[in-house]
Amino acid sequence: MTDAYDALETRDPAVREAALMAALPAQVAHAQAATTAFAQRLAGVDAAGVVDRQALARLPVTRKHELLAAQRAADRPDAFGGFSAIGWQGLRAPRGARRVFQSPGPIYEPEGEAGDYWRLARALHAAGFRRGELIHNSFSYHLTPAGSMMETAAHALGCTVFAGGVGNTELQLQAMAELRPHGYIGTPSFLRILLEKAAETGQALDSVGKALVSGEACPPSLRHWFGERGVAAFQCYATADLGLIAYETAAREGLVLDEGVIVEIVRPGTGEPVPEGEVGELVVTTLNPDYPLIRFGTGDLSAVLPGPCPTGRSNTRIRGWMGRADQTAKVRGMFVHPSQVAEVLRRHPGLGRGRLVVSGEMANDRMTLQVETAGPADGLAARIADTLRDITKLRGDVELRAPGTLPNDGKVIDDLRKLD
């Protein structure tokens, strides 16, 4: 499982970065020309000048709630809110979509003609799946794309797929016992249900030696539980909008980024990249020409891990899913957003991390902005408090902290109030 899927995985990092940055201007230009949404969002942007990460960071972040709003707008240009470059007759798209899916929201996603459209074959290969094997796929084939995402990847590897889908535990268990698949694809929770049910009923699932799980967390304790039952479970991080973002390898040290995306980690509520190693929101630019999402905010928190993967894969590694970036809180009838905390810090140069702690009880709550600073403290707390009130319209205390004393967990608003 340490052999690479292709030569892209082991190329020199500088070569990879140069290739990604070389592809970036054309993708930005394509998004502007082929989609009405990015024609508006990136109006006035010279795509030819977006040649590095600094230029990319100056472009706006598009978040899922904006995608949903565009799709549901009364004057929407099409069912995809103007973000897709493919569609069907009547959508003014030059090329056709092969399938359309619906994720919770509802949000509609297109699937193009490319083989392994979501690029998940790379994650399957890292999990040990190989040509000629039978895979039991327990992701949904109904409405959402997860089942198709995995099946097309398995076909790209040359594997055979049993389309189990979700539910019908007894029938799926029977199929696994009789067909004896080499591996499983699905959520870790359903794999556990299957293994527990098999143990209860005396059915052997000893053919299943590996699994690629996604859709929910698979902590080390659960991975160890699978291992005790002979199943080597690997995780991948993918979304219906972007496809594969990162995948686990045999090294079990974080997740390696996919080769078809440009990933930034930004301060929650902003589009500003954070220093390497600091927790922030994952923002992804995909090189998919059919659905050219530029700086798409996933809403998920993660951080970059230092150094390369011991398996020889040379791409950047991330720590995996570390929570959600949207930490909006309602204080005394007013919504307070992470972007407002970021704006307070921005107005006072030289500050480090900041964390707004909301404590007390509902209707009797307190706001305290904890701020890291190495500079002179004379009157600084009062000035920051004035800015906090100006931006949020709420009064709050300010605590000055030494640099590096606030936790590196991506949390910008920490709501400690009792809700009951």
Tab-separated table of C-alpha atoms in Angstrom:
chain	number	residue	atom	x	y	z
A	1	MET	CA	0.000	0.000	0.000
A	2	THR	CA	3.013	2.287	-0.141
A	3	ASP	CA	3.284	2.193	-3.950
A	4	ALA	CA	1.973	5.318	-5.612
A	5	TYR	CA	-1.155	5.554	-7.730
A	6	ASP	CA	0.763	7.562	-10.354
A	7	ALA	CA	3.880	9.664	-10.800
A	8	LEU	CA	2.050	12.795	-9.649
A	9	GLU	CA	2.020	11.587	-6.052
A	10	THR	CA	5.801	11.437	-5.709
A	11	ARG	CA	6.952	14.413	-7.790
A	12	ASP	CA	9.104	17.126	-6.306
A	13	PRO	CA	6.916	19.548	-4.291
A	14	ALA	CA	8.348	22.515	-6.193
A	15	VAL	CA	7.383	20.876	-9.483
A	16	ARG	CA	3.866	20.261	-8.196
A	17	GLU	CA	3.470	23.833	-6.975
A	18	ALA	CA	4.703	25.194	-10.292
A	19	ALA	CA	2.214	22.994	-12.180
A	20	LEU	CA	-0.694	24.041	-9.977
A	21	MET	CA	0.140	27.726	-10.261
A	22	ALA	CA	0.594	27.384	-14.030
A	23	ALA	CA	-2.906	25.895	-14.297
A	24	LEU	CA	-4.488	28.497	-12.014
A	25	PRO	CA	-4.789	31.495	-14.406
A	26	ALA	CA	-6.473	29.367	-17.072
A	27	GLN	CA	-8.929	27.951	-14.537
A	28	VAL	CA	-9.824	31.418	-13.252
A	29	ALA	CA	-10.314	32.641	-16.823
A	30	HIS	CA	-12.417	29.589	-17.637
A	31	ALA	CA	-14.616	30.157	-14.557
A	32	GLN	CA	-15.147	33.767	-15.626
A	33	ALA	CA	-15.997	32.826	-19.216
A	34	ALA	CA	-18.011	29.628	-18.698
A	35	THR	CA	-20.106	30.472	-15.607
A	36	THR	CA	-22.328	33.448	-14.901
A	37	ALA	CA	-21.650	33.274	-11.154
A	38	PHE	CA	-17.883	33.692	-11.421
A	39	ALA	CA	-18.259	36.204	-14.231
A	40	GLN	CA	-19.952	38.359	-11.582
A	41	ARG	CA	-17.894	37.349	-8.536
A	42	LEU	CA	-14.576	37.816	-10.332
A	43	ALA	CA	-15.565	40.835	-12.413
A	44	GLY	CA	-12.548	43.050	-12.951
A	45	VAL	CA	-10.068	40.316	-11.993
A	46	ASP	CA	-7.226	39.840	-14.484
A	47	ALA	CA	-7.007	36.043	-14.590
A	48	ALA	CA	-3.551	36.216	-16.181
A	49	GLY	CA	-2.278	37.839	-12.993
A	50	VAL	CA	-3.485	35.061	-10.670
A	51	VAL	CA	-0.195	33.193	-10.839
A	52	ASP	CA	0.602	32.502	-7.184
A	53	ARG	CA	-1.020	31.916	-3.814
A	54	GLN	CA	-0.741	35.566	-2.843
A	55	ALA	CA	-2.829	36.577	-5.866
A	56	LEU	CA	-5.257	33.724	-5.242
A	57	ALA	CA	-5.748	34.880	-1.642
A	58	ARG	CA	-7.008	38.232	-2.908
A	59	LEU	CA	-9.988	36.614	-4.635
A	60	PRO	CA	-13.288	36.270	-2.724
A	61	VAL	CA	-14.183	33.056	-0.917
A	62	THR	CA	-17.443	31.427	-2.015
A	63	ARG	CA	-19.180	29.569	0.792
A	64	LYS	CA	-21.838	26.890	0.626
A	65	HIS	CA	-24.605	29.149	1.910
A	66	GLU	CA	-23.894	31.496	-1.018
A	67	LEU	CA	-24.061	28.575	-3.432
A	68	LEU	CA	-27.391	27.542	-1.932
A	69	ALA	CA	-28.734	31.114	-2.070
A	70	ALA	CA	-27.744	31.407	-5.739
A	71	GLN	CA	-29.485	28.150	-6.593
A	72	ARG	CA	-32.675	29.174	-4.804
A	73	ALA	CA	-32.769	32.781	-6.021
A	74	ALA	CA	-35.869	33.731	-7.978
A	75	ASP	CA	-33.762	35.141	-10.804
A	76	ARG	CA	-31.229	32.322	-10.815
A	77	PRO	CA	-29.694	31.708	-14.241
A	78	ASP	CA	-29.997	27.932	-13.887
A	79	ALA	CA	-30.447	25.117	-11.380
A	80	PHE	CA	-26.763	25.348	-10.378
A	81	GLY	CA	-26.960	29.041	-9.537
A	82	GLY	CA	-24.645	29.907	-12.411
A	83	PHE	CA	-21.645	28.047	-10.958
A	84	SER	CA	-21.570	25.088	-13.347
A	85	ALA	CA	-20.005	25.085	-16.802
A	86	ILE	CA	-22.088	22.055	-17.839
A	87	GLY	CA	-25.798	21.331	-17.826
A	88	TRP	CA	-28.457	20.373	-20.358
A	89	GLN	CA	-30.559	21.954	-23.034
A	90	GLY	CA	-31.809	25.342	-21.858
A	91	LEU	CA	-29.065	26.024	-19.329
A	92	ARG	CA	-26.806	27.864	-21.779
A	93	ALA	CA	-23.973	25.459	-20.991
A	94	PRO	CA	-21.772	24.422	-23.912
A	95	ARG	CA	-21.423	20.837	-22.700
A	96	GLY	CA	-23.834	18.374	-21.177
A	97	ALA	CA	-23.865	16.887	-17.695
A	98	ARG	CA	-24.023	13.115	-17.310
A	99	ARG	CA	-25.867	13.099	-13.985
A	100	VAL	CA	-27.348	15.560	-11.501
A	101	PHE	CA	-27.377	14.951	-7.761
A	102	GLN	CA	-29.047	16.597	-4.786
A	103	SER	CA	-27.335	17.047	-1.441
A	104	PRO	CA	-28.983	18.329	1.746
A	105	GLY	CA	-30.005	21.960	1.393
A	106	PRO	CA	-31.060	21.078	-1.216
A	107	ILE	CA	-27.982	21.817	-3.301
A	108	TYR	CA	-27.667	20.444	-6.832
A	109	GLU	CA	-24.340	19.154	-8.154
A	110	PRO	CA	-23.440	18.169	-11.717
A	111	GLU	CA	-21.405	15.166	-12.815
A	112	GLY	CA	-19.421	15.456	-16.039
A	113	GLU	CA	-18.271	12.891	-18.564
A	114	ALA	CA	-14.732	12.396	-17.264
A	115	GLY	CA	-13.850	8.989	-15.903
A	116	ASP	CA	-13.326	8.994	-12.141
A	117	TYR	CA	-14.967	12.412	-12.189
A	118	TRP	CA	-14.455	12.989	-8.440
A	119	ARG	CA	-10.849	11.601	-8.493
A	120	LEU	CA	-11.449	9.112	-5.679
A	121	ALA	CA	-9.517	6.270	-7.309
A	122	ARG	CA	-6.405	7.734	-5.712
A	123	ALA	CA	-7.901	7.284	-2.234
A	124	LEU	CA	-9.050	3.733	-3.016
A	125	HIS	CA	-5.577	2.817	-4.215
A	126	ALA	CA	-3.980	4.222	-1.059
A	127	ALA	CA	-6.408	2.080	0.966
A	128	GLY	CA	-5.131	-1.049	-0.785
A	129	PHE	CA	-7.819	-1.686	-3.394
A	130	ARG	CA	-6.542	-3.184	-6.654
A	131	ARG	CA	-7.776	-4.213	-10.095
A	132	GLY	CA	-9.995	-7.293	-10.228
A	133	GLU	CA	-11.260	-7.062	-6.648
A	134	LEU	CA	-14.917	-6.972	-5.610
A	135	ILE	CA	-15.961	-3.984	-3.501
A	136	HIS	CA	-19.145	-3.711	-1.436
A	137	ASN	CA	-20.309	-0.078	-1.767
A	138	SER	CA	-22.684	0.987	1.010
A	139	PHE	CA	-22.872	4.671	0.145
A	140	SER	CA	-26.188	6.036	-1.042
A	141	TYR	CA	-27.083	5.783	-4.719
A	142	HIS	CA	-30.255	7.803	-4.183
A	143	LEU	CA	-30.293	11.611	-4.650
A	144	THR	CA	-26.811	12.213	-3.225
A	145	PRO	CA	-23.642	11.460	-5.228
A	146	ALA	CA	-21.652	9.426	-2.689
A	147	GLY	CA	-22.472	6.040	-4.223
A	148	SER	CA	-21.590	7.198	-7.725
A	149	MET	CA	-18.467	8.987	-6.505
A	150	MET	CA	-17.086	5.740	-5.131
A	151	GLU	CA	-18.355	3.460	-7.883
A	152	THR	CA	-16.797	5.483	-10.715
A	153	ALA	CA	-13.515	5.512	-8.792
A	154	ALA	CA	-13.652	1.756	-8.286
A	155	HIS	CA	-14.316	1.253	-12.000
A	156	ALA	CA	-11.329	3.457	-12.813
A	157	LEU	CA	-9.202	1.055	-10.761
A	158	GLY	CA	-10.681	-1.928	-12.564
A	159	CYS	CA	-12.672	-3.194	-9.586
A	160	THR	CA	-16.101	-4.827	-9.569
A	161	VAL	CA	-18.750	-3.118	-7.438
A	162	PHE	CA	-21.751	-4.463	-5.535
A	163	ALA	CA	-24.173	-1.527	-5.232
A	164	GLY	CA	-25.319	-2.059	-1.672
A	165	GLY	CA	-26.534	1.462	-0.950
A	166	VAL	CA	-27.867	2.342	2.493
A	167	GLY	CA	-30.147	0.354	4.804
A	168	ASN	CA	-31.366	-3.259	4.366
A	169	THR	CA	-28.698	-4.461	6.787
A	170	GLU	CA	-29.745	-8.113	6.658
A	171	LEU	CA	-29.764	-8.239	2.845
A	172	GLN	CA	-26.429	-6.452	2.598
A	173	LEU	CA	-24.936	-8.790	5.166
A	174	GLN	CA	-26.242	-11.788	3.232
A	175	ALA	CA	-24.718	-10.445	0.022
A	176	MET	CA	-21.365	-9.910	1.704
A	177	ALA	CA	-21.372	-13.405	3.177
A	178	GLU	CA	-22.231	-14.991	-0.175
A	179	LEU	CA	-20.264	-12.804	-2.597
A	180	ARG	CA	-17.233	-12.518	-0.300
A	181	PRO	CA	-16.041	-9.022	-1.359
A	182	HIS	CA	-12.432	-8.038	-0.838
A	183	GLY	CA	-13.335	-4.728	0.752
A	184	TYR	CA	-15.976	-2.271	1.888
A	185	ILE	CA	-16.760	1.338	1.001
A	186	GLY	CA	-19.170	3.373	3.119
A	187	THR	CA	-19.548	5.083	6.461
A	188	PRO	CA	-17.580	3.689	9.398
A	189	SER	CA	-20.724	3.466	11.514
A	190	PHE	CA	-22.473	1.157	9.021
A	191	LEU	CA	-19.376	-1.019	8.726
A	192	ARG	CA	-19.440	-1.445	12.484
A	193	ILE	CA	-23.130	-2.361	12.358
A	194	LEU	CA	-22.413	-4.988	9.704
A	195	LEU	CA	-19.523	-6.509	11.631
A	196	GLU	CA	-21.487	-6.599	14.906
A	197	LYS	CA	-24.513	-8.126	13.179
A	198	ALA	CA	-22.318	-10.733	11.514
A	199	ALA	CA	-20.863	-11.694	14.892
A	200	GLU	CA	-24.352	-11.975	16.398
A	201	THR	CA	-25.665	-14.179	13.610
A	202	GLY	CA	-22.542	-16.248	13.098
A	203	GLN	CA	-21.996	-15.103	9.523
A	204	ALA	CA	-18.398	-14.916	8.359
A	205	LEU	CA	-17.129	-11.693	6.849
A	206	ASP	CA	-13.514	-12.794	6.813
A	207	SER	CA	-13.102	-11.878	3.135
A	208	VAL	CA	-13.368	-8.168	3.940
A	209	GLY	CA	-9.810	-7.135	4.715
A	210	LYS	CA	-9.914	-3.422	3.927
A	211	ALA	CA	-12.255	-0.461	3.842
A	212	LEU	CA	-12.386	3.107	2.627
A	213	VAL	CA	-14.662	5.056	4.956
A	214	SER	CA	-15.908	8.615	4.745
A	215	GLY	CA	-18.926	10.791	5.497
A	216	GLU	CA	-18.297	10.870	9.250
A	217	ALA	CA	-15.449	10.716	11.739
A	218	CYS	CA	-13.475	7.520	12.234
A	219	PRO	CA	-11.409	8.075	15.390
A	220	PRO	CA	-8.328	5.941	16.150
A	221	SER	CA	-10.328	3.882	18.661
A	222	LEU	CA	-12.794	2.819	15.970
A	223	ARG	CA	-10.008	2.180	13.469
A	224	HIS	CA	-8.376	-0.065	16.079
A	225	TRP	CA	-11.718	-1.838	16.623
A	226	PHE	CA	-11.898	-2.585	12.898
A	227	GLY	CA	-8.296	-3.792	12.925
A	228	GLU	CA	-9.037	-6.261	15.695
A	229	ARG	CA	-11.625	-7.783	13.371
A	230	GLY	CA	-9.281	-8.026	10.443
A	231	VAL	CA	-10.344	-4.879	8.555
A	232	ALA	CA	-7.786	-2.197	7.718
A	233	ALA	CA	-9.918	0.960	7.491
A	234	PHE	CA	-8.691	4.115	5.751
A	235	GLN	CA	-10.348	7.519	5.643
A	236	CYS	CA	-10.779	10.043	2.878
A	237	TYR	CA	-12.097	13.584	2.870
A	238	ALA	CA	-14.305	14.461	-0.091
A	239	THR	CA	-17.318	16.634	-0.819
A	240	ALA	CA	-20.029	16.534	-3.467
A	241	ASP	CA	-18.907	19.940	-4.735
A	242	LEU	CA	-15.166	19.364	-4.931
A	243	GLY	CA	-14.579	15.624	-5.087
A	244	LEU	CA	-11.532	14.240	-3.297
A	245	ILE	CA	-9.668	16.742	-1.141
A	246	ALA	CA	-7.370	14.469	0.898
A	247	TYR	CA	-6.855	10.799	1.728
A	248	GLU	CA	-5.221	8.586	4.334
A	249	THR	CA	-2.223	6.400	3.611
A	250	ALA	CA	-0.585	3.403	5.265
A	251	ALA	CA	1.553	5.814	7.299
A	252	ARG	CA	-1.545	6.803	9.330
A	253	GLU	CA	-0.156	10.317	9.721
A	254	GLY	CA	-2.798	12.798	8.646
A	255	LEU	CA	-4.322	13.015	5.171
A	256	VAL	CA	-2.414	13.693	1.944
A	257	LEU	CA	-3.903	16.339	-0.353
A	258	ASP	CA	-5.241	15.263	-3.731
A	259	GLU	CA	-3.344	16.265	-6.859
A	260	GLY	CA	-6.307	18.005	-8.527
A	261	VAL	CA	-7.004	20.742	-5.995
A	262	ILE	CA	-5.317	23.833	-4.587
A	263	VAL	CA	-5.928	24.001	-0.826
A	264	GLU	CA	-5.580	27.008	1.461
A	265	ILE	CA	-6.228	27.188	5.197
A	266	VAL	CA	-7.663	30.553	6.170
A	267	ARG	CA	-8.693	32.302	9.338
A	268	PRO	CA	-12.377	31.455	10.008
A	269	GLY	CA	-14.707	34.167	8.790
A	270	THR	CA	-12.103	35.597	6.408
A	271	GLY	CA	-10.189	34.650	3.299
A	272	GLU	CA	-6.792	35.309	4.875
A	273	PRO	CA	-4.372	32.350	4.888
A	274	VAL	CA	-3.015	31.429	8.323
A	275	PRO	CA	0.618	30.489	9.081
A	276	GLU	CA	1.491	26.850	8.409
A	277	GLY	CA	0.412	24.629	11.278
A	278	GLU	CA	-2.323	26.952	12.525
A	279	VAL	CA	-5.879	25.662	12.499
A	280	GLY	CA	-8.260	27.348	10.085
A	281	GLU	CA	-10.944	26.789	7.477
A	282	LEU	CA	-10.153	24.689	4.417
A	283	VAL	CA	-10.670	26.674	1.220
A	284	VAL	CA	-10.345	24.718	-2.013
A	285	THR	CA	-9.890	25.690	-5.653
A	286	THR	CA	-10.644	22.794	-7.964
A	287	LEU	CA	-9.106	22.321	-11.402
A	288	ASN	CA	-12.277	20.579	-12.620
A	289	PRO	CA	-13.349	22.438	-15.812
A	290	ASP	CA	-16.970	21.269	-15.497
A	291	TYR	CA	-17.538	22.770	-12.049
A	292	PRO	CA	-14.743	25.343	-11.663
A	293	LEU	CA	-15.148	26.387	-8.049
A	294	ILE	CA	-12.597	29.077	-7.182
A	295	ARG	CA	-11.764	29.464	-3.460
A	296	PHE	CA	-14.699	27.393	-2.239
A	297	GLY	CA	-15.002	27.468	1.556
A	298	THR	CA	-15.725	24.012	2.924
A	299	GLY	CA	-16.650	25.270	6.401
A	300	ASP	CA	-14.375	22.565	7.861
A	301	LEU	CA	-11.385	23.189	10.124
A	302	SER	CA	-7.974	21.604	9.672
A	303	ALA	CA	-4.253	22.407	9.760
A	304	VAL	CA	-1.150	21.569	7.738
A	305	LEU	CA	1.166	18.889	9.093
A	306	PRO	CA	4.911	19.458	8.649
A	307	GLY	CA	7.022	17.228	6.450
A	308	PRO	CA	6.218	14.642	3.768
A	309	CYS	CA	4.296	11.400	4.124
A	310	PRO	CA	6.547	8.422	5.053
A	311	THR	CA	5.023	6.447	2.161
A	312	GLY	CA	6.874	8.647	-0.315
A	313	ARG	CA	3.887	10.736	-1.364
A	314	SER	CA	5.194	14.283	-1.482
A	315	ASN	CA	2.050	16.409	-1.367
A	316	THR	CA	1.086	18.493	1.654
A	317	ARG	CA	-0.576	16.698	4.547
A	318	ILE	CA	-3.413	17.988	6.718
A	319	ARG	CA	-4.580	16.834	10.118
A	320	GLY	CA	-8.025	15.826	8.905
A	321	TRP	CA	-11.391	17.155	10.043
A	322	MET	CA	-11.147	19.249	13.224
A	323	GLY	CA	-14.621	20.765	13.476
A	324	ARG	CA	-16.698	23.430	11.780
A	325	ALA	CA	-15.558	26.960	11.004
A	326	ASP	CA	-18.968	28.597	11.348
A	327	GLN	CA	-19.038	29.644	15.002
A	328	THR	CA	-21.681	32.362	14.850
A	329	ALA	CA	-23.220	33.162	18.242
A	330	LYS	CA	-26.232	35.229	19.244
A	331	VAL	CA	-25.456	37.608	22.109
A	332	ARG	CA	-28.107	39.867	23.628
A	333	GLY	CA	-30.211	39.551	20.515
A	334	MET	CA	-27.346	40.313	18.110
A	335	PHE	CA	-25.492	37.828	15.912
A	336	VAL	CA	-21.721	37.900	16.299
A	337	HIS	CA	-19.687	36.342	13.470
A	338	PRO	CA	-16.061	35.163	13.236
A	339	SER	CA	-15.538	37.717	10.459
A	340	GLN	CA	-16.330	40.496	12.960
A	341	VAL	CA	-13.692	39.203	15.373
A	342	ALA	CA	-11.227	39.125	12.475
A	343	GLU	CA	-12.095	42.726	11.624
A	344	VAL	CA	-11.389	43.828	15.209
A	345	LEU	CA	-7.946	42.242	15.027
A	346	ARG	CA	-7.304	43.718	11.588
A	347	ARG	CA	-7.859	47.258	12.869
A	348	HIS	CA	-5.069	46.844	15.421
A	349	PRO	CA	-1.862	45.794	13.605
A	350	GLY	CA	0.520	43.547	15.473
A	351	LEU	CA	-2.060	41.397	17.242
A	352	GLY	CA	-1.841	37.604	17.171
A	353	ARG	CA	-4.687	35.169	17.645
A	354	GLY	CA	-7.987	36.337	19.056
A	355	ARG	CA	-10.823	34.436	20.700
A	356	LEU	CA	-14.199	35.845	21.732
A	357	VAL	CA	-15.441	34.005	24.817
A	358	VAL	CA	-19.167	34.245	25.513
A	359	SER	CA	-20.014	33.182	29.052
A	360	GLY	CA	-22.755	33.401	31.651
A	361	GLU	CA	-26.331	32.494	30.816
A	362	MET	CA	-28.661	33.438	28.015
A	363	ALA	CA	-30.022	36.981	28.537
A	364	ASN	CA	-27.293	37.530	31.159
A	365	ASP	CA	-24.188	36.849	29.117
A	366	ARG	CA	-20.729	38.397	28.899
A	367	MET	CA	-18.306	38.825	26.022
A	368	THR	CA	-14.567	38.730	26.601
A	369	LEU	CA	-12.166	39.103	23.706
A	370	GLN	CA	-8.878	37.377	24.459
A	371	VAL	CA	-6.071	38.733	22.262
A	372	GLU	CA	-2.425	37.764	21.889
A	373	THR	CA	0.000	40.663	21.710
A	374	ALA	CA	3.699	41.224	22.260
A	375	GLY	CA	3.475	44.997	21.943
A	376	PRO	CA	3.008	47.743	24.511
A	377	ALA	CA	-0.159	47.328	26.531
A	378	ASP	CA	-0.741	50.982	27.416
A	379	GLY	CA	-4.383	51.687	26.628
A	380	LEU	CA	-4.489	48.885	24.074
A	381	ALA	CA	-7.234	46.893	25.800
A	382	ALA	CA	-9.503	49.938	25.950
A	383	ARG	CA	-8.911	50.739	22.284
A	384	ILE	CA	-9.681	47.159	21.270
A	385	ALA	CA	-12.836	47.220	23.420
A	386	ASP	CA	-13.985	50.348	21.624
A	387	THR	CA	-13.433	48.648	18.263
A	388	LEU	CA	-15.294	45.554	19.455
A	389	ARG	CA	-18.285	47.689	20.418
A	390	ASP	CA	-18.104	49.630	17.144
A	391	ILE	CA	-18.168	46.460	15.030
A	392	THR	CA	-20.512	44.202	16.999
A	393	LYS	CA	-22.676	46.934	18.631
A	394	LEU	CA	-22.109	45.086	21.903
A	395	ARG	CA	-19.949	45.867	24.907
A	396	GLY	CA	-17.276	43.403	25.891
A	397	ASP	CA	-14.140	43.083	27.980
A	398	VAL	CA	-10.673	42.606	26.495
A	399	GLU	CA	-7.942	40.395	27.948
A	400	LEU	CA	-4.409	40.747	26.610
A	401	ARG	CA	-2.468	37.493	26.423
A	402	ALA	CA	1.135	36.606	25.684
A	403	PRO	CA	1.854	35.282	22.172
A	404	GLY	CA	1.207	31.557	21.786
A	405	THR	CA	-1.023	31.209	24.850
A	406	LEU	CA	-4.351	30.804	23.057
A	407	PRO	CA	-5.108	27.257	21.838
A	408	ASN	CA	-4.348	26.469	18.196
A	409	ASP	CA	-7.752	24.899	17.476
A	410	GLY	CA	-9.282	27.303	14.967
A	411	LYS	CA	-11.872	28.481	17.453
A	412	VAL	CA	-12.674	32.181	17.067
A	413	ILE	CA	-15.903	32.321	19.093
A	414	ASP	CA	-16.110	30.086	22.168
A	415	ASP	CA	-19.676	29.975	23.457
A	416	LEU	CA	-19.563	28.715	27.065
A	417	ARG	CA	-23.099	29.704	28.053
A	418	LYS	CA	-25.541	27.327	29.654
A	419	LEU	CA	-28.317	26.770	27.160
A	420	ASP	CA	-30.790	25.082	29.503
